[in-house]
Amino acid sequence: MKMGAVQAFGRLDILVNNAGTTRDMLIMRMKEEDWDVVLNTNLKSAFNCCKVAARTMMKQRYGRIVNMTSVSGLAGQAGQTNYSASKAGLVGFTKALAKELGSRNITVNAVAPGFVYTDLTADLPQEFQDLFLEMTPLGRFGTTEDMANAVAFLVSDEASFITGQVLSVDGGLVMQ
């Protein structure tokens, strides 16, 4: 028998969509399968989770949703048309969903990390890591704790009047 959050805890107050994968390749060489895997993992999964969570949150008249996007979704990245499109899609999805759910006291925001050491970035060639570090005004890479702190703020009561926003947590890498 499956046990969901509502059955286990009686409520569902917070949803953080943090799925992410890459299949980097120039578009001329990109396989359609690689496009689909990235879009399904990074964008469609957020749709599926939000669709289910929104029903409960609307009944409660309360909820906090945070979608993890990327600076690649804000500025694009060569060799990442699929990843950039999926993360840009999350930006539009976040803003539209914030408008749909706001009247029910549900906030929907996004966090756009810059370069952070994770399993997703571990295999990036050193020359690219050096380039990102040089382009980051704060002169360091982000940490998972930096991202967690941003999410914790957006789901807190202190952020109760913030919705439909994208918070770049990137050390200044992409300023818009």
mmCIF file of C-alpha atoms in Angstrom:
data_model
loop_
_atom_site.group_PDB
_atom_site.id
_atom_site.type_symbol
_atom_site.label_atom_id
_atom_site.label_comp_id
_atom_site.label_asym_id
_atom_site.label_seq_id
_atom_site.Cartn_x
_atom_site.Cartn_y
_atom_site.Cartn_z
ATOM 1 C CA MET A 1 0.000 0.000 0.000
ATOM 2 C CA LYS A 2 1.319 3.434 -0.934
ATOM 3 C CA MET A 3 1.503 6.015 1.818
ATOM 4 C CA GLY A 4 1.332 9.625 0.680
ATOM 5 C CA ALA A 5 2.266 12.790 2.538
ATOM 6 C CA VAL A 6 -1.341 13.665 3.324
ATOM 7 C CA GLN A 7 -2.050 10.199 4.715
ATOM 8 C CA ALA A 8 1.168 10.228 6.752
ATOM 9 C CA PHE A 9 1.118 13.828 8.019
ATOM 10 C CA GLY A 10 -2.416 15.099 7.429
ATOM 11 C CA ARG A 11 -1.241 17.986 5.214
ATOM 12 C CA LEU A 12 0.950 18.918 2.286
ATOM 13 C CA ASP A 13 2.403 22.389 2.799
ATOM 14 C CA ILE A 14 5.605 22.422 0.728
ATOM 15 C CA LEU A 15 6.600 21.032 -2.653
ATOM 16 C CA VAL A 16 10.110 21.485 -4.025
ATOM 17 C CA ASN A 17 10.579 20.285 -7.593
ATOM 18 C CA ASN A 18 14.280 19.516 -7.817
ATOM 19 C CA ALA A 19 14.535 16.947 -10.611
ATOM 20 C CA GLY A 20 17.288 17.569 -13.089
ATOM 21 C CA THR A 21 19.266 15.781 -15.730
ATOM 22 C CA THR A 22 21.351 16.729 -18.735
ATOM 23 C CA ARG A 23 22.176 15.191 -22.082
ATOM 24 C CA ASP A 24 24.455 17.937 -23.417
ATOM 25 C CA MET A 25 25.081 17.978 -27.137
ATOM 26 C CA LEU A 26 25.030 20.459 -29.995
ATOM 27 C CA ILE A 27 21.568 20.482 -31.552
ATOM 28 C CA MET A 28 22.845 19.117 -34.874
ATOM 29 C CA ARG A 29 23.960 15.951 -33.085
ATOM 30 C CA MET A 30 21.282 15.756 -30.404
ATOM 31 C CA LYS A 31 19.065 12.698 -30.502
ATOM 32 C CA GLU A 32 15.360 13.222 -30.079
ATOM 33 C CA GLU A 33 15.493 10.699 -27.229
ATOM 34 C CA ASP A 34 17.957 12.963 -25.375
ATOM 35 C CA TRP A 35 15.646 15.933 -25.890
ATOM 36 C CA ASP A 36 12.695 13.954 -24.513
ATOM 37 C CA VAL A 37 14.548 12.579 -21.471
ATOM 38 C CA VAL A 38 15.651 16.060 -20.395
ATOM 39 C CA LEU A 39 12.268 17.719 -20.980
ATOM 40 C CA ASN A 40 10.397 14.905 -19.237
ATOM 41 C CA THR A 41 12.709 14.866 -16.237
ATOM 42 C CA ASN A 42 13.190 18.603 -15.792
ATOM 43 C CA LEU A 43 9.799 20.012 -16.831
ATOM 44 C CA LYS A 44 7.104 17.363 -17.116
ATOM 45 C CA SER A 45 7.913 15.967 -13.673
ATOM 46 C CA ALA A 46 7.210 19.408 -12.147
ATOM 47 C CA PHE A 47 3.871 19.507 -13.981
ATOM 48 C CA ASN A 48 2.932 16.075 -12.648
ATOM 49 C CA CYS A 49 3.932 16.863 -9.057
ATOM 50 C CA CYS A 50 2.266 20.296 -9.053
ATOM 51 C CA LYS A 51 -0.945 18.934 -10.507
ATOM 52 C CA VAL A 52 -1.298 16.486 -7.626
ATOM 53 C CA ALA A 53 -0.050 18.849 -4.890
ATOM 54 C CA ALA A 54 -2.228 21.759 -6.037
ATOM 55 C CA ARG A 55 -5.437 19.854 -5.281
ATOM 56 C CA THR A 56 -4.486 19.362 -1.645
ATOM 57 C CA MET A 57 -3.002 22.828 -1.234
ATOM 58 C CA MET A 58 -6.111 24.454 -2.722
ATOM 59 C CA LYS A 59 -8.355 22.600 -0.247
ATOM 60 C CA GLN A 60 -6.072 23.707 2.607
ATOM 61 C CA ARG A 61 -5.952 27.234 1.197
ATOM 62 C CA TYR A 62 -2.214 27.213 1.846
ATOM 63 C CA GLY A 63 0.939 25.978 0.194
ATOM 64 C CA ARG A 64 4.455 26.779 -0.942
ATOM 65 C CA ILE A 65 5.892 25.509 -4.219
ATOM 66 C CA VAL A 66 9.482 26.045 -5.309
ATOM 67 C CA ASN A 67 10.751 24.934 -8.708
ATOM 68 C CA MET A 68 14.477 24.522 -9.205
ATOM 69 C CA THR A 69 15.362 26.071 -12.545
ATOM 70 C CA SER A 70 18.849 27.195 -13.644
ATOM 71 C CA VAL A 71 20.743 30.190 -14.921
ATOM 72 C CA SER A 72 20.827 28.199 -18.182
ATOM 73 C CA GLY A 73 17.054 28.674 -18.300
ATOM 74 C CA LEU A 74 17.522 32.437 -17.986
ATOM 75 C CA ALA A 75 20.437 33.015 -20.345
ATOM 76 C CA GLY A 76 20.739 29.826 -22.418
ATOM 77 C CA GLN A 77 23.856 27.758 -22.787
ATOM 78 C CA ALA A 78 25.439 26.465 -25.993
ATOM 79 C CA GLY A 79 25.299 22.686 -26.174
ATOM 80 C CA GLN A 80 22.326 22.650 -23.823
ATOM 81 C CA THR A 81 19.306 23.512 -25.944
ATOM 82 C CA ASN A 82 17.288 20.759 -24.285
ATOM 83 C CA TYR A 83 18.383 21.644 -20.729
ATOM 84 C CA SER A 84 18.015 25.405 -21.288
ATOM 85 C CA ALA A 85 14.562 24.921 -22.831
ATOM 86 C CA SER A 86 13.403 22.725 -19.951
ATOM 87 C CA LYS A 87 14.627 25.165 -17.307
ATOM 88 C CA ALA A 88 13.229 28.191 -19.198
ATOM 89 C CA GLY A 89 9.956 26.285 -19.380
ATOM 90 C CA LEU A 90 10.010 26.025 -15.588
ATOM 91 C CA VAL A 91 10.290 29.813 -15.379
ATOM 92 C CA GLY A 92 7.117 30.296 -17.435
ATOM 93 C CA PHE A 93 5.415 27.422 -15.625
ATOM 94 C CA THR A 94 6.262 29.019 -12.252
ATOM 95 C CA LYS A 95 4.829 32.397 -13.225
ATOM 96 C CA ALA A 96 1.643 30.959 -14.732
ATOM 97 C CA LEU A 97 1.031 28.634 -11.786
ATOM 98 C CA ALA A 98 1.602 31.498 -9.333
ATOM 99 C CA LYS A 99 -1.247 33.354 -11.043
ATOM 100 C CA GLU A 100 -3.495 30.276 -10.952
ATOM 101 C CA LEU A 101 -2.951 29.452 -7.284
ATOM 102 C CA GLY A 102 -2.358 32.838 -5.662
ATOM 103 C CA SER A 103 -5.982 33.398 -4.660
ATOM 104 C CA ARG A 104 -5.745 30.267 -2.501
ATOM 105 C CA ASN A 105 -2.732 31.549 -0.503
ATOM 106 C CA ILE A 106 -0.324 29.327 -2.432
ATOM 107 C CA THR A 107 2.972 30.860 -3.489
ATOM 108 C CA VAL A 108 4.945 29.503 -6.432
ATOM 109 C CA ASN A 109 8.531 30.614 -6.956
ATOM 110 C CA ALA A 110 11.715 29.345 -8.549
ATOM 111 C CA VAL A 111 15.371 29.234 -7.607
ATOM 112 C CA ALA A 112 17.916 29.528 -10.423
ATOM 113 C CA PRO A 113 21.267 28.147 -9.271
ATOM 114 C CA GLY A 114 24.492 29.103 -10.947
ATOM 115 C CA PHE A 115 27.403 26.706 -10.913
ATOM 116 C CA VAL A 116 27.138 24.356 -7.922
ATOM 117 C CA TYR A 117 29.219 21.261 -7.332
ATOM 118 C CA THR A 118 26.779 18.342 -7.589
ATOM 119 C CA ASP A 119 26.645 14.971 -9.325
ATOM 120 C CA LEU A 120 25.231 16.868 -12.320
ATOM 121 C CA THR A 121 28.340 19.085 -12.654
ATOM 122 C CA ALA A 122 31.027 16.700 -11.402
ATOM 123 C CA ASP A 123 32.090 15.596 -14.882
ATOM 124 C CA LEU A 124 32.316 19.092 -16.366
ATOM 125 C CA PRO A 125 35.787 19.602 -17.855
ATOM 126 C CA GLN A 126 38.144 21.707 -15.730
ATOM 127 C CA GLU A 127 38.385 24.369 -18.465
ATOM 128 C CA PHE A 128 34.625 25.001 -18.167
ATOM 129 C CA GLN A 129 34.797 25.066 -14.377
ATOM 130 C CA ASP A 130 37.602 27.635 -14.595
ATOM 131 C CA LEU A 131 35.567 29.727 -17.034
ATOM 132 C CA PHE A 132 32.453 29.706 -14.815
ATOM 133 C CA LEU A 133 34.548 30.653 -11.796
ATOM 134 C CA GLU A 134 36.098 33.556 -13.712
ATOM 135 C CA MET A 135 32.621 34.749 -14.809
ATOM 136 C CA THR A 136 31.172 34.614 -11.275
ATOM 137 C CA PRO A 137 31.624 38.008 -9.542
ATOM 138 C CA LEU A 138 31.659 36.488 -6.040
ATOM 139 C CA GLY A 139 34.623 34.373 -7.125
ATOM 140 C CA ARG A 140 33.365 31.027 -5.887
ATOM 141 C CA PHE A 141 30.940 28.284 -6.793
ATOM 142 C CA GLY A 142 27.670 27.869 -4.992
ATOM 143 C CA THR A 143 27.034 25.145 -2.468
ATOM 144 C CA THR A 144 24.041 22.940 -1.929
ATOM 145 C CA GLU A 145 23.601 24.815 1.358
ATOM 146 C CA ASP A 146 23.323 28.116 -0.565
ATOM 147 C CA MET A 147 20.474 26.608 -2.592
ATOM 148 C CA ALA A 148 18.789 25.075 0.463
ATOM 149 C CA ASN A 149 18.880 28.441 2.251
ATOM 150 C CA ALA A 150 17.162 30.136 -0.695
ATOM 151 C CA VAL A 151 14.461 27.466 -0.789
ATOM 152 C CA ALA A 152 14.014 27.660 3.000
ATOM 153 C CA PHE A 153 13.448 31.413 2.689
ATOM 154 C CA LEU A 154 10.904 31.065 -0.117
ATOM 155 C CA VAL A 155 8.833 28.517 1.833
ATOM 156 C CA SER A 156 8.996 30.548 5.064
ATOM 157 C CA ASP A 157 6.439 32.991 6.442
ATOM 158 C CA GLU A 158 8.932 35.786 5.717
ATOM 159 C CA ALA A 159 8.315 35.194 2.002
ATOM 160 C CA SER A 160 4.510 35.047 2.232
ATOM 161 C CA PHE A 161 4.092 38.024 -0.135
ATOM 162 C CA ILE A 162 6.532 36.734 -2.765
ATOM 163 C CA THR A 163 5.128 34.726 -5.654
ATOM 164 C CA GLY A 164 5.884 34.233 -9.328
ATOM 165 C CA GLN A 165 9.526 35.178 -8.819
ATOM 166 C CA VAL A 166 12.804 33.629 -9.911
ATOM 167 C CA LEU A 167 15.585 34.022 -7.373
ATOM 168 C CA SER A 168 19.000 33.690 -8.989
ATOM 169 C CA VAL A 169 21.420 32.131 -6.524
ATOM 170 C CA ASP A 170 24.453 32.315 -8.750
ATOM 171 C CA GLY A 171 27.081 34.572 -7.208
ATOM 172 C CA GLY A 172 26.249 37.177 -9.859
ATOM 173 C CA LEU A 173 26.935 34.885 -12.831
ATOM 174 C CA VAL A 174 23.789 35.950 -14.705
ATOM 175 C CA MET A 175 22.525 39.428 -13.896
ATOM 176 C CA GLN A 176 19.236 40.453 -15.455
#
